[in-house]
Amino acid sequence: MKHSARFFRNVDCEYFPCHPKPDKEQFNCLFCYCPLYMLGDKCGGNPKFEYGVKDCTDCFLPHMPQDYDRVVGRLSQYISEGVDDYFK
């Protein structure tokens, strides 16, 4: 999957890997900042919430190559349902 539009790994980043993950070869940096963060607990990952703050430290959803379609699918669903309707 090297040089793919679905996968990018930046080993020169001072934060690589930004999550503790044993297999650095499979760590995908394409979604460096999770595009699903704004969805709160409806993101599809496994975030924790403490004092109302979302903590994604243990979530690898946007960083696994096999989850690219899942992330893009969640974004598509969010867009097609409309921003206002999604949070009702």
Short mmCIF file of N, CA and C in Angstrom, two decimals:
data_model
loop_
_atom_site.label_atom_id
_atom_site.label_comp_id
_atom_site.label_asym_id
_atom_site.label_seq_id
_atom_site.Cartn_x
_atom_site.Cartn_y
_atom_site.Cartn_z
N MET A 1 0.82 -1.19 0.00
CA MET A 1 0.00 0.00 0.00
C MET A 1 0.87 1.26 0.00
N LYS A 2 2.16 1.12 -0.09
CA LYS A 2 3.06 2.26 -0.12
C LYS A 2 2.72 3.18 -1.29
N HIS A 3 2.78 4.47 -1.05
CA HIS A 3 2.47 5.50 -2.05
C HIS A 3 1.02 5.40 -2.53
N SER A 4 0.15 5.03 -1.67
CA SER A 4 -1.26 4.92 -2.00
C SER A 4 -1.99 6.16 -1.52
N ALA A 5 -3.11 6.47 -2.13
CA ALA A 5 -3.94 7.59 -1.68
C ALA A 5 -4.63 7.24 -0.37
N ARG A 6 -4.56 5.97 0.05
CA ARG A 6 -5.20 5.52 1.27
C ARG A 6 -4.22 5.36 2.43
N PHE A 7 -2.95 5.53 2.17
CA PHE A 7 -1.97 5.26 3.22
C PHE A 7 -0.79 6.21 3.10
N PHE A 8 -0.38 6.74 4.25
CA PHE A 8 0.78 7.61 4.31
C PHE A 8 1.40 7.47 5.70
N ARG A 9 2.68 7.28 5.75
CA ARG A 9 3.37 7.16 7.04
C ARG A 9 4.50 8.18 7.07
N ASN A 10 4.49 9.04 8.07
CA ASN A 10 5.50 10.07 8.22
C ASN A 10 6.40 9.74 9.40
N VAL A 11 7.40 8.92 9.16
CA VAL A 11 8.30 8.51 10.23
C VAL A 11 9.20 9.65 10.70
N ASP A 12 9.28 10.73 9.94
CA ASP A 12 10.09 11.88 10.33
C ASP A 12 9.35 12.83 11.27
N CYS A 13 8.08 12.59 11.47
CA CYS A 13 7.29 13.44 12.38
C CYS A 13 7.78 13.24 13.80
N GLU A 14 7.92 14.32 14.53
CA GLU A 14 8.41 14.22 15.91
C GLU A 14 7.43 13.49 16.82
N TYR A 15 6.19 13.31 16.39
CA TYR A 15 5.19 12.63 17.20
C TYR A 15 4.92 11.19 16.74
N PHE A 16 5.63 10.74 15.72
CA PHE A 16 5.38 9.39 15.18
C PHE A 16 5.90 8.32 16.12
N PRO A 17 5.07 7.32 16.40
CA PRO A 17 3.63 7.31 16.18
C PRO A 17 2.93 8.07 17.31
N CYS A 18 1.85 8.74 16.97
CA CYS A 18 1.16 9.57 17.96
C CYS A 18 0.36 8.75 18.95
N HIS A 19 0.13 7.50 18.64
CA HIS A 19 -0.54 6.57 19.55
C HIS A 19 0.39 5.39 19.76
N PRO A 20 0.39 4.83 20.95
CA PRO A 20 1.22 3.64 21.16
C PRO A 20 0.65 2.47 20.36
N LYS A 21 1.35 2.06 19.38
CA LYS A 21 0.90 0.97 18.51
C LYS A 21 2.10 0.10 18.20
N PRO A 22 2.00 -1.20 18.43
CA PRO A 22 3.17 -2.06 18.24
C PRO A 22 3.68 -2.15 16.80
N ASP A 23 2.80 -2.13 15.81
CA ASP A 23 3.23 -2.31 14.43
C ASP A 23 3.34 -0.96 13.72
N LYS A 24 4.51 -0.34 13.80
CA LYS A 24 4.71 0.98 13.20
C LYS A 24 4.67 0.93 11.68
N GLU A 25 4.88 -0.24 11.09
CA GLU A 25 4.83 -0.38 9.63
C GLU A 25 3.41 -0.22 9.09
N GLN A 26 2.41 -0.51 9.92
CA GLN A 26 1.01 -0.41 9.51
C GLN A 26 0.34 0.88 9.98
N PHE A 27 1.08 1.74 10.66
CA PHE A 27 0.50 2.96 11.22
C PHE A 27 0.27 3.99 10.11
N ASN A 28 -0.97 4.37 9.90
CA ASN A 28 -1.35 5.28 8.83
C ASN A 28 -1.47 6.71 9.36
N CYS A 29 -0.68 7.62 8.81
CA CYS A 29 -0.71 9.02 9.22
C CYS A 29 -1.62 9.87 8.31
N LEU A 30 -2.30 9.24 7.37
CA LEU A 30 -3.13 9.99 6.42
C LEU A 30 -4.12 10.90 7.13
N PHE A 31 -4.80 10.37 8.14
CA PHE A 31 -5.73 11.17 8.93
C PHE A 31 -5.02 11.58 10.22
N CYS A 32 -4.02 12.41 10.09
CA CYS A 32 -3.21 12.83 11.23
C CYS A 32 -4.12 13.38 12.34
N TYR A 33 -5.00 14.27 11.98
CA TYR A 33 -6.03 14.75 12.90
C TYR A 33 -7.31 14.07 12.48
N CYS A 34 -7.91 13.34 13.38
CA CYS A 34 -9.07 12.53 13.03
C CYS A 34 -10.22 13.38 12.51
N PRO A 35 -10.69 13.10 11.29
CA PRO A 35 -11.81 13.85 10.74
C PRO A 35 -13.13 13.49 11.42
N LEU A 36 -13.13 12.48 12.27
CA LEU A 36 -14.36 12.06 12.96
C LEU A 36 -14.45 12.64 14.37
N TYR A 37 -13.44 13.36 14.79
CA TYR A 37 -13.41 13.91 16.15
C TYR A 37 -14.68 14.71 16.45
N MET A 38 -15.13 15.49 15.50
CA MET A 38 -16.28 16.36 15.69
C MET A 38 -17.57 15.61 15.96
N LEU A 39 -17.59 14.30 15.68
CA LEU A 39 -18.80 13.51 15.86
C LEU A 39 -19.00 13.04 17.30
N GLY A 40 -18.10 13.41 18.17
CA GLY A 40 -18.24 13.04 19.58
C GLY A 40 -18.31 11.54 19.77
N ASP A 41 -19.30 11.07 20.51
CA ASP A 41 -19.42 9.64 20.78
C ASP A 41 -20.03 8.87 19.60
N LYS A 42 -20.37 9.56 18.53
CA LYS A 42 -20.92 8.91 17.33
C LYS A 42 -19.86 8.70 16.26
N CYS A 43 -18.60 8.83 16.62
CA CYS A 43 -17.51 8.76 15.65
C CYS A 43 -17.27 7.34 15.13
N GLY A 44 -17.63 6.34 15.91
CA GLY A 44 -17.39 4.97 15.48
C GLY A 44 -16.13 4.36 16.05
N GLY A 45 -15.35 5.18 16.73
CA GLY A 45 -14.13 4.69 17.37
C GLY A 45 -14.41 4.32 18.81
N ASN A 46 -13.39 4.33 19.62
CA ASN A 46 -13.57 4.00 21.03
C ASN A 46 -12.97 5.08 21.94
N PRO A 47 -13.48 6.32 21.82
CA PRO A 47 -12.95 7.38 22.66
C PRO A 47 -13.43 7.26 24.10
N LYS A 48 -12.73 7.93 24.98
CA LYS A 48 -13.14 8.05 26.37
C LYS A 48 -13.50 9.51 26.59
N PHE A 49 -14.36 9.76 27.55
CA PHE A 49 -14.73 11.13 27.89
C PHE A 49 -14.48 11.35 29.38
N GLU A 50 -13.77 12.42 29.66
CA GLU A 50 -13.52 12.79 31.05
C GLU A 50 -13.78 14.27 31.19
N TYR A 51 -14.71 14.61 32.06
CA TYR A 51 -15.11 16.00 32.27
C TYR A 51 -15.56 16.65 30.97
N GLY A 52 -16.21 15.87 30.10
CA GLY A 52 -16.73 16.39 28.85
C GLY A 52 -15.70 16.53 27.74
N VAL A 53 -14.47 16.10 27.99
CA VAL A 53 -13.41 16.21 26.98
C VAL A 53 -13.18 14.85 26.34
N LYS A 54 -13.15 14.82 25.03
CA LYS A 54 -12.95 13.59 24.28
C LYS A 54 -11.47 13.23 24.27
N ASP A 55 -11.18 11.99 24.66
CA ASP A 55 -9.81 11.49 24.69
C ASP A 55 -9.71 10.32 23.72
N CYS A 56 -8.96 10.48 22.66
CA CYS A 56 -8.83 9.47 21.61
C CYS A 56 -7.51 8.70 21.69
N THR A 57 -6.83 8.80 22.81
CA THR A 57 -5.51 8.19 22.95
C THR A 57 -5.49 6.70 22.61
N ASP A 58 -6.52 5.96 23.01
CA ASP A 58 -6.55 4.52 22.78
C ASP A 58 -7.30 4.12 21.51
N CYS A 59 -7.66 5.08 20.68
CA CYS A 59 -8.39 4.79 19.45
C CYS A 59 -7.43 4.82 18.26
N PHE A 60 -7.46 3.75 17.50
CA PHE A 60 -6.58 3.65 16.33
C PHE A 60 -7.36 3.69 15.02
N LEU A 61 -8.67 3.92 15.09
CA LEU A 61 -9.53 3.86 13.90
C LEU A 61 -8.97 4.61 12.69
N PRO A 62 -8.59 5.87 12.81
CA PRO A 62 -8.10 6.56 11.62
C PRO A 62 -6.67 6.19 11.23
N HIS A 63 -6.01 5.38 12.04
CA HIS A 63 -4.60 5.07 11.79
C HIS A 63 -4.34 3.65 11.29
N MET A 64 -5.38 2.89 11.05
CA MET A 64 -5.21 1.53 10.54
C MET A 64 -5.57 1.50 9.06
N PRO A 65 -4.70 0.99 8.22
CA PRO A 65 -4.94 0.99 6.77
C PRO A 65 -6.29 0.37 6.39
N GLN A 66 -6.69 -0.68 7.08
CA GLN A 66 -7.93 -1.36 6.73
C GLN A 66 -9.18 -0.55 7.11
N ASP A 67 -9.03 0.53 7.88
CA ASP A 67 -10.18 1.32 8.30
C ASP A 67 -10.41 2.57 7.45
N TYR A 68 -9.66 2.73 6.38
CA TYR A 68 -9.83 3.90 5.51
C TYR A 68 -11.28 4.01 5.04
N ASP A 69 -11.84 2.92 4.51
CA ASP A 69 -13.22 2.95 4.01
C ASP A 69 -14.23 3.25 5.11
N ARG A 70 -13.95 2.76 6.30
CA ARG A 70 -14.85 3.02 7.44
C ARG A 70 -14.85 4.50 7.80
N VAL A 71 -13.69 5.13 7.82
CA VAL A 71 -13.60 6.56 8.15
C VAL A 71 -14.30 7.38 7.07
N VAL A 72 -14.01 7.10 5.82
CA VAL A 72 -14.63 7.84 4.72
C VAL A 72 -16.15 7.60 4.70
N GLY A 73 -16.57 6.39 5.02
CA GLY A 73 -17.99 6.07 5.09
C GLY A 73 -18.71 6.86 6.18
N ARG A 74 -18.08 6.99 7.34
CA ARG A 74 -18.68 7.77 8.43
C ARG A 74 -18.79 9.24 8.03
N LEU A 75 -17.78 9.77 7.35
CA LEU A 75 -17.84 11.15 6.88
C LEU A 75 -18.95 11.33 5.86
N SER A 76 -19.06 10.39 4.94
CA SER A 76 -20.11 10.45 3.91
C SER A 76 -21.49 10.40 4.55
N GLN A 77 -21.66 9.55 5.54
CA GLN A 77 -22.94 9.44 6.25
C GLN A 77 -23.27 10.76 6.93
N TYR A 78 -22.30 11.33 7.59
CA TYR A 78 -22.48 12.60 8.29
C TYR A 78 -22.89 13.70 7.32
N ILE A 79 -22.22 13.77 6.18
CA ILE A 79 -22.52 14.79 5.18
C ILE A 79 -23.90 14.58 4.56
N SER A 80 -24.23 13.33 4.22
CA SER A 80 -25.51 13.06 3.56
C SER A 80 -26.70 13.26 4.50
N GLU A 81 -26.52 13.03 5.80
CA GLU A 81 -27.61 13.22 6.75
C GLU A 81 -27.76 14.67 7.14
N GLY A 82 -26.77 15.46 6.88
CA GLY A 82 -26.81 16.87 7.23
C GLY A 82 -26.26 17.09 8.62
N VAL A 83 -25.55 18.15 8.78
CA VAL A 83 -24.89 18.44 10.04
C VAL A 83 -25.91 18.55 11.18
N ASP A 84 -26.95 19.30 11.00
CA ASP A 84 -27.93 19.52 12.08
C ASP A 84 -28.67 18.24 12.45
N ASP A 85 -29.04 17.44 11.45
CA ASP A 85 -29.80 16.22 11.72
C ASP A 85 -28.96 15.16 12.40
N TYR A 86 -27.68 15.16 12.23
CA TYR A 86 -26.81 14.12 12.76
C TYR A 86 -26.81 14.10 14.29
N PHE A 87 -26.92 15.26 14.89
CA PHE A 87 -26.80 15.36 16.34
C PHE A 87 -28.14 15.37 17.06
N LYS A 88 -29.22 15.09 16.36
CA LYS A 88 -30.54 15.04 17.01
C LYS A 88 -30.76 13.72 17.69
#
